[in-house]
Short mmCIF file of C-alpha atoms in Angstrom, two decimals:
data_model
loop_
_atom_site.label_atom_id
_atom_site.label_comp_id
_atom_site.label_asym_id
_atom_site.label_seq_id
_atom_site.Cartn_x
_atom_site.Cartn_y
_atom_site.Cartn_z
CA MET K 13 -24.82 -24.93 18.25
CA ASP K 14 -23.83 -25.19 21.51
CA GLY K 15 -20.40 -25.17 21.09
CA HIS K 16 -20.78 -21.92 18.74
CA ARG K 17 -22.48 -20.41 21.27
CA GLY K 18 -19.88 -21.25 23.90
CA HIS K 19 -17.29 -20.14 21.44
CA ARG K 20 -19.01 -16.63 21.26
CA ALA K 21 -19.48 -16.37 24.80
CA THR K 22 -15.66 -17.25 25.52
CA ARG K 23 -14.94 -14.10 23.02
CA THR K 24 -13.03 -11.42 24.67
CA TYR K 25 -13.40 -7.72 23.76
CA ARG K 26 -10.03 -7.62 22.57
CA ASP K 27 -11.01 -10.82 20.19
CA THR K 28 -14.01 -8.99 18.90
CA VAL K 29 -11.90 -5.73 18.19
CA ARG K 30 -9.06 -8.05 16.46
CA PHE K 31 -12.19 -9.86 14.52
CA TYR K 32 -13.85 -6.87 12.86
CA LEU K 33 -10.55 -5.00 12.03
CA ILE K 34 -9.43 -7.99 9.62
CA ASP K 35 -12.94 -9.21 8.75
CA HIS K 36 -14.21 -8.84 5.17
CA ARG K 37 -17.35 -10.98 5.51
CA THR K 38 -19.78 -9.65 8.00
CA THR K 39 -21.77 -6.50 7.59
CA VAL K 40 -19.91 -4.59 10.12
CA GLY K 41 -16.51 -5.82 8.83
CA LYS K 42 -17.64 -4.85 5.35
CA GLY K 43 -18.81 -1.37 6.61
CA LEU K 44 -15.35 -0.63 8.19
CA ASP K 45 -13.39 -1.71 5.22
CA VAL K 46 -15.60 0.79 2.88
CA SER K 47 -15.69 3.41 5.52
CA LEU K 48 -11.98 3.17 6.09
CA LEU K 49 -11.36 3.10 2.11
CA GLY K 50 -13.27 6.17 1.68
CA LEU K 51 -11.56 8.15 4.56
CA ASN K 52 -8.52 7.45 2.82
CA LEU K 53 -9.31 8.68 -0.42
CA LEU K 54 -10.38 11.97 1.17
CA PHE K 55 -7.13 12.12 3.16
CA ILE K 56 -5.50 12.43 0.06
CA GLY K 57 -7.72 14.51 -1.27
CA LEU K 58 -7.03 17.21 1.50
CA PHE K 59 -3.31 16.97 0.69
CA VAL K 60 -3.80 17.47 -2.93
CA ALA K 61 -6.51 20.32 -2.49
CA ASP K 62 -4.25 21.97 0.10
CA THR K 63 -1.53 22.66 -2.60
CA TYR K 64 -4.19 24.89 -4.39
CA PRO K 65 -5.17 28.57 -3.82
CA LEU K 66 -8.16 28.58 -1.19
CA SER K 67 -9.93 31.21 0.71
CA ALA K 68 -9.50 31.56 4.64
CA ALA K 69 -12.71 29.81 4.78
CA GLN K 70 -12.03 26.91 2.77
CA GLU K 71 -8.40 26.26 4.25
CA ALA K 72 -10.00 26.35 7.84
CA ALA K 73 -12.61 23.61 6.56
CA LEU K 74 -10.02 21.41 5.03
CA TRP K 75 -8.13 21.80 8.27
CA THR K 76 -10.90 20.70 10.45
CA ALA K 77 -11.77 17.67 8.04
CA GLU K 78 -7.91 16.53 8.12
CA VAL K 79 -8.16 16.78 11.98
CA VAL K 80 -11.27 14.93 12.21
CA ILE K 81 -9.82 12.01 9.91
CA ALA K 82 -6.55 11.84 11.36
CA THR K 83 -8.07 11.57 14.65
CA VAL K 84 -10.32 8.53 13.41
CA PHE K 85 -7.03 7.10 11.99
CA PHE K 86 -5.35 7.31 15.25
CA LEU K 87 -8.28 5.56 17.07
CA GLU K 88 -7.80 2.83 14.39
CA TYR K 89 -4.07 2.50 15.13
CA LEU K 90 -4.72 2.14 18.86
CA LEU K 91 -7.45 -0.44 18.19
CA ARG K 92 -5.20 -2.57 16.02
CA VAL K 93 -2.31 -2.16 18.55
CA TYR K 94 -4.85 -3.18 21.59
CA GLY K 95 -6.61 -5.96 19.76
CA ALA K 96 -3.43 -7.65 18.25
CA ARG K 97 -2.42 -10.83 19.38
CA SER K 98 1.21 -9.89 19.60
CA ARG K 99 1.41 -6.22 20.06
CA VAL K 100 5.10 -5.95 19.49
CA ALA K 101 4.29 -7.72 16.29
CA GLU K 102 1.73 -5.32 15.30
CA LEU K 103 3.63 -1.83 16.15
CA THR K 104 6.41 -3.16 13.89
CA ASN K 105 4.44 -4.15 11.37
CA PRO K 106 5.06 -2.15 7.94
CA TYR K 107 1.21 -1.22 7.47
CA THR K 108 0.79 -0.20 11.51
CA ILE K 109 3.90 2.21 10.98
CA VAL K 110 2.70 3.56 7.63
CA ASP K 111 -0.45 4.37 9.57
CA LEU K 112 1.41 5.99 12.06
CA LEU K 113 3.41 8.16 9.80
CA SER K 114 0.31 9.39 7.66
CA ILE K 115 -1.31 10.92 10.67
CA LEU K 116 1.86 12.39 12.66
CA PRO K 117 1.93 15.64 10.35
CA THR K 118 -1.42 16.40 11.58
CA PHE K 119 -0.71 16.12 15.16
CA ALA K 120 2.55 17.85 15.03
CA VAL K 121 0.88 21.08 13.36
CA LEU K 122 -1.70 21.12 16.26
CA ALA K 123 1.46 20.65 18.69
CA GLY K 124 3.49 22.90 17.33
CA PRO K 125 2.73 26.15 18.90
CA ALA K 126 2.79 24.59 22.10
CA LEU K 127 6.16 22.99 21.46
CA PRO K 128 8.49 25.59 19.94
CA MET K 129 11.27 23.25 19.78
CA TRP K 130 9.17 21.29 17.07
CA ALA K 131 9.68 24.42 14.70
CA ALA K 132 12.90 23.13 13.30
CA GLY K 133 11.52 19.74 12.42
CA LEU K 134 7.70 20.74 11.48
CA GLY K 135 8.68 20.97 7.85
CA ALA K 136 10.24 17.64 7.90
CA LEU K 137 7.37 16.10 9.54
CA ARG K 138 4.79 17.60 6.80
CA LEU K 139 6.80 15.67 4.01
CA LEU K 140 5.29 12.81 5.65
CA ARG K 141 1.96 13.79 4.17
CA VAL K 142 2.70 11.90 1.09
CA VAL K 143 2.68 8.34 2.87
CA ARG K 144 -0.89 8.43 2.99
CA VAL K 145 -0.95 6.98 -0.34
CA LEU K 146 0.68 3.92 0.99
CA ARG K 147 -2.42 3.12 3.43
CA PHE K 148 -3.79 1.60 0.39
CA PHE K 149 -1.63 -1.29 0.39
CA ARG K 150 -3.77 -2.62 3.54
CA PHE K 151 -6.22 -3.27 1.00
CA THR K 152 -4.18 -5.61 -1.01
CA ARG K 153 -2.61 -7.73 1.65
CA ASP K 154 -4.68 -10.71 0.99
CA GLU K 155 -7.38 -12.20 -1.72
CA GLU K 156 -10.18 -11.14 0.57
CA PHE K 157 -11.74 -7.72 0.09
CA PHE K 158 -14.96 -6.28 1.52
CA PHE K 159 -16.37 -6.63 -2.06
CA GLY K 160 -15.58 -10.29 -2.20
CA THR K 161 -12.61 -12.71 -2.81
CA VAL K 162 -10.30 -12.11 -5.85
CA SER K 163 -7.83 -14.54 -7.44
CA LEU K 164 -4.07 -14.64 -6.74
CA GLU K 165 -3.57 -13.41 -10.30
CA THR K 166 -6.01 -10.14 -9.77
CA LEU K 167 -4.36 -9.53 -6.62
CA ARG K 168 -1.00 -9.13 -7.87
CA VAL K 169 -2.40 -6.85 -10.88
CA MET K 170 -3.81 -4.56 -8.24
CA LYS K 171 -0.72 -4.72 -6.23
CA LEU K 172 1.27 -3.49 -9.49
CA LEU K 173 -1.37 -0.74 -10.10
CA MET K 174 -1.29 0.31 -6.30
CA THR K 175 2.57 0.26 -6.95
CA VAL K 176 2.81 2.40 -9.71
CA VAL K 177 0.29 4.77 -8.09
CA ALA K 178 2.21 5.30 -4.99
CA ILE K 179 5.73 5.97 -6.94
CA PHE K 180 4.05 8.65 -9.01
CA PHE K 181 1.86 10.09 -6.01
CA VAL K 182 4.88 10.04 -3.63
CA SER K 183 7.14 11.49 -5.93
CA ALA K 184 5.06 14.35 -6.99
CA GLY K 185 4.04 15.04 -3.08
CA LEU K 186 8.00 15.06 -1.85
CA PHE K 187 8.73 17.13 -5.52
CA TYR K 188 6.13 19.52 -4.82
CA GLU K 189 7.21 20.13 -1.07
CA PHE K 190 10.78 20.83 -2.19
CA GLU K 191 10.09 22.73 -4.98
CA HIS K 192 7.14 24.65 -4.14
CA GLY K 193 7.86 28.42 -3.28
CA VAL K 194 11.74 27.78 -5.20
CA ASN K 195 10.36 26.89 -8.51
CA GLY K 196 8.22 28.97 -10.23
CA ARG K 197 6.84 26.22 -12.32
CA VAL K 198 5.81 24.30 -9.60
CA GLU K 199 3.12 25.97 -7.93
CA THR K 200 0.37 23.01 -7.36
CA PHE K 201 0.32 19.17 -6.63
CA GLY K 202 -1.03 19.15 -10.32
CA ASP K 203 2.44 20.79 -11.63
CA ALA K 204 4.43 18.34 -9.66
CA PHE K 205 2.33 15.23 -11.03
CA TYR K 206 2.46 16.45 -14.12
CA PHE K 207 6.27 16.77 -14.08
CA THR K 208 6.77 13.02 -12.35
CA VAL K 209 4.18 11.18 -15.24
CA VAL K 210 6.27 12.97 -17.91
CA THR K 211 9.61 12.43 -16.28
CA LEU K 212 8.97 8.69 -15.66
CA THR K 213 7.59 7.68 -18.83
CA THR K 214 10.73 9.22 -20.29
CA VAL K 215 8.80 11.64 -22.21
CA GLY K 216 10.62 14.47 -20.82
CA PHE K 217 9.35 17.78 -22.35
CA GLY K 218 11.53 19.91 -20.16
CA ASP K 219 9.11 22.92 -19.51
CA ILE K 220 9.51 21.99 -15.58
CA THR K 221 12.99 21.13 -14.04
CA PRO K 222 14.07 20.63 -10.72
CA ALA K 223 15.51 23.65 -9.33
CA THR K 224 16.79 22.38 -5.95
CA GLN K 225 19.23 19.70 -4.97
CA ALA K 226 16.38 17.96 -2.93
CA GLY K 227 14.14 18.19 -6.20
CA ARG K 228 16.85 16.42 -8.20
CA PHE K 229 17.53 13.92 -5.63
CA VAL K 230 13.71 13.09 -5.59
CA THR K 231 13.53 12.79 -9.61
CA ILE K 232 16.66 10.26 -9.52
CA ALA K 233 14.87 8.19 -6.66
CA ALA K 234 11.59 8.09 -8.51
CA ILE K 235 13.43 6.95 -12.06
CA LEU K 236 15.22 4.14 -9.63
CA ALA K 237 12.28 3.13 -7.79
CA GLY K 238 10.11 2.67 -11.65
CA ILE K 239 12.97 1.32 -12.89
CA ILE K 240 13.13 -1.57 -10.08
CA LEU K 241 9.69 -1.98 -8.47
CA ILE K 242 7.51 -1.93 -11.17
CA PRO K 243 9.29 -4.65 -13.24
CA TRP K 244 9.72 -6.76 -10.51
CA GLN K 245 5.71 -6.76 -9.55
CA ALA K 246 5.28 -7.34 -13.32
CA SER K 247 7.34 -10.11 -13.56
CA LYS K 248 5.49 -12.11 -11.04
CA ILE K 249 2.16 -11.25 -12.77
CA VAL K 250 3.80 -12.87 -16.27
CA ARG K 251 5.58 -15.69 -14.48
CA GLU K 252 1.74 -16.77 -13.14
CA TRP K 253 0.03 -16.59 -16.55
CA THR K 254 3.15 -18.05 -18.39
CA HIS K 255 3.04 -21.12 -16.18
CA ARG K 256 -0.53 -21.37 -15.18
CA ASP K 257 -0.98 -24.89 -16.91
CA LYS K 258 2.40 -26.24 -15.48
CA ARG K 259 3.56 -28.11 -12.63
CA ASN K 260 5.79 -26.40 -10.13
CA VAL K 261 8.76 -28.83 -10.15
CA THR K 262 12.19 -27.89 -10.13
CA CYS K 263 14.66 -29.83 -11.74
CA PRO K 264 17.48 -31.25 -9.03
CA ASN K 265 20.05 -31.18 -11.80
CA CYS K 266 19.96 -27.75 -13.60
CA GLY K 267 17.25 -26.07 -11.17
CA LEU K 268 15.04 -25.24 -13.99
CA GLU K 269 11.09 -24.57 -12.68
CA TYR K 270 8.02 -25.18 -14.01
CA HIS K 271 7.66 -28.12 -16.37
CA ASP K 272 4.43 -29.42 -18.30
CA ALA K 273 2.12 -31.60 -16.15
CA ASP K 274 2.85 -35.03 -18.41
CA ALA K 275 6.77 -34.20 -18.62
CA SER K 276 8.82 -37.13 -16.92
CA HIS K 277 12.25 -35.22 -18.22
CA CYS K 278 13.59 -32.11 -17.69
CA LYS K 279 13.19 -30.09 -21.02
CA ALA K 280 16.74 -28.34 -20.63
CA CYS K 281 19.03 -31.23 -19.61
CA GLY K 282 16.71 -34.20 -19.88
CA HIS K 283 17.21 -35.26 -16.03
CA VAL K 284 14.49 -37.34 -14.82
CA ILE K 285 12.21 -34.92 -12.80
CA TYR K 286 8.83 -37.04 -12.55
CA GLN K 287 7.59 -40.17 -13.73
CA GLU K 288 4.35 -41.92 -13.32
CA HIS K 289 5.24 -45.93 -12.72
CA ASP K 290 2.90 -48.26 -13.81
CA SER K 291 1.20 -50.03 -10.79
CA ARG K 292 2.18 -53.67 -12.55
CA GLU K 293 5.63 -52.90 -12.24
#
């Protein structure tokens, strides 16, 4: 008990910040996770809602909410960097980079009027709004969540679903940004999302087609991403399920992996891979 108290007494404020940002078990840690997840969902919802016709009052309310949430995420970003054991490693962490990119468009719009030289690049920065959905991958980085611990197989299924959602959302968001105002059939995010789903599922009704070179490029990139990333994630799940009752033993002769628990020879080439010797020998 004294040792535990001494450990808590020597914990610095930086250690405390780092602990609660990665903790999933204490009330405070779970509360932070649930709050950040809710804000992530709302942040995504604001981006989608902004593509629909709104009154001036509604647009002002959405913009205020976006600024508030972006400010919260910026504070979270600063705290993660501050509390990290290695700040360089944290700054170059893909999750942290996504966190920063997701809020840059909001602050760019705020700073735009004061910095006219940003005007040319403001449109490009606003494209980064679509990466907000990638923030959800932070919640699938390990088997522990604010609602408990899940199996490795379940975690991989969640990552697969998150990959599919991310491909659809990012593709639809980019397609909307490039086609809106040019393509008369793409007026809202819903139109872009419909086109993306129909295209990536190879249905292809043809009622919406890209009108810009950028839109065509996004379509091609989305199809390639779907072809490469989804089967890659799915193969991991299938491999785990297929080899659940096998030993992770590699044959030194032919390189075949995973064999039955009681196998003494490779079933492909017959090479000895595992042999329980009798203790009397």
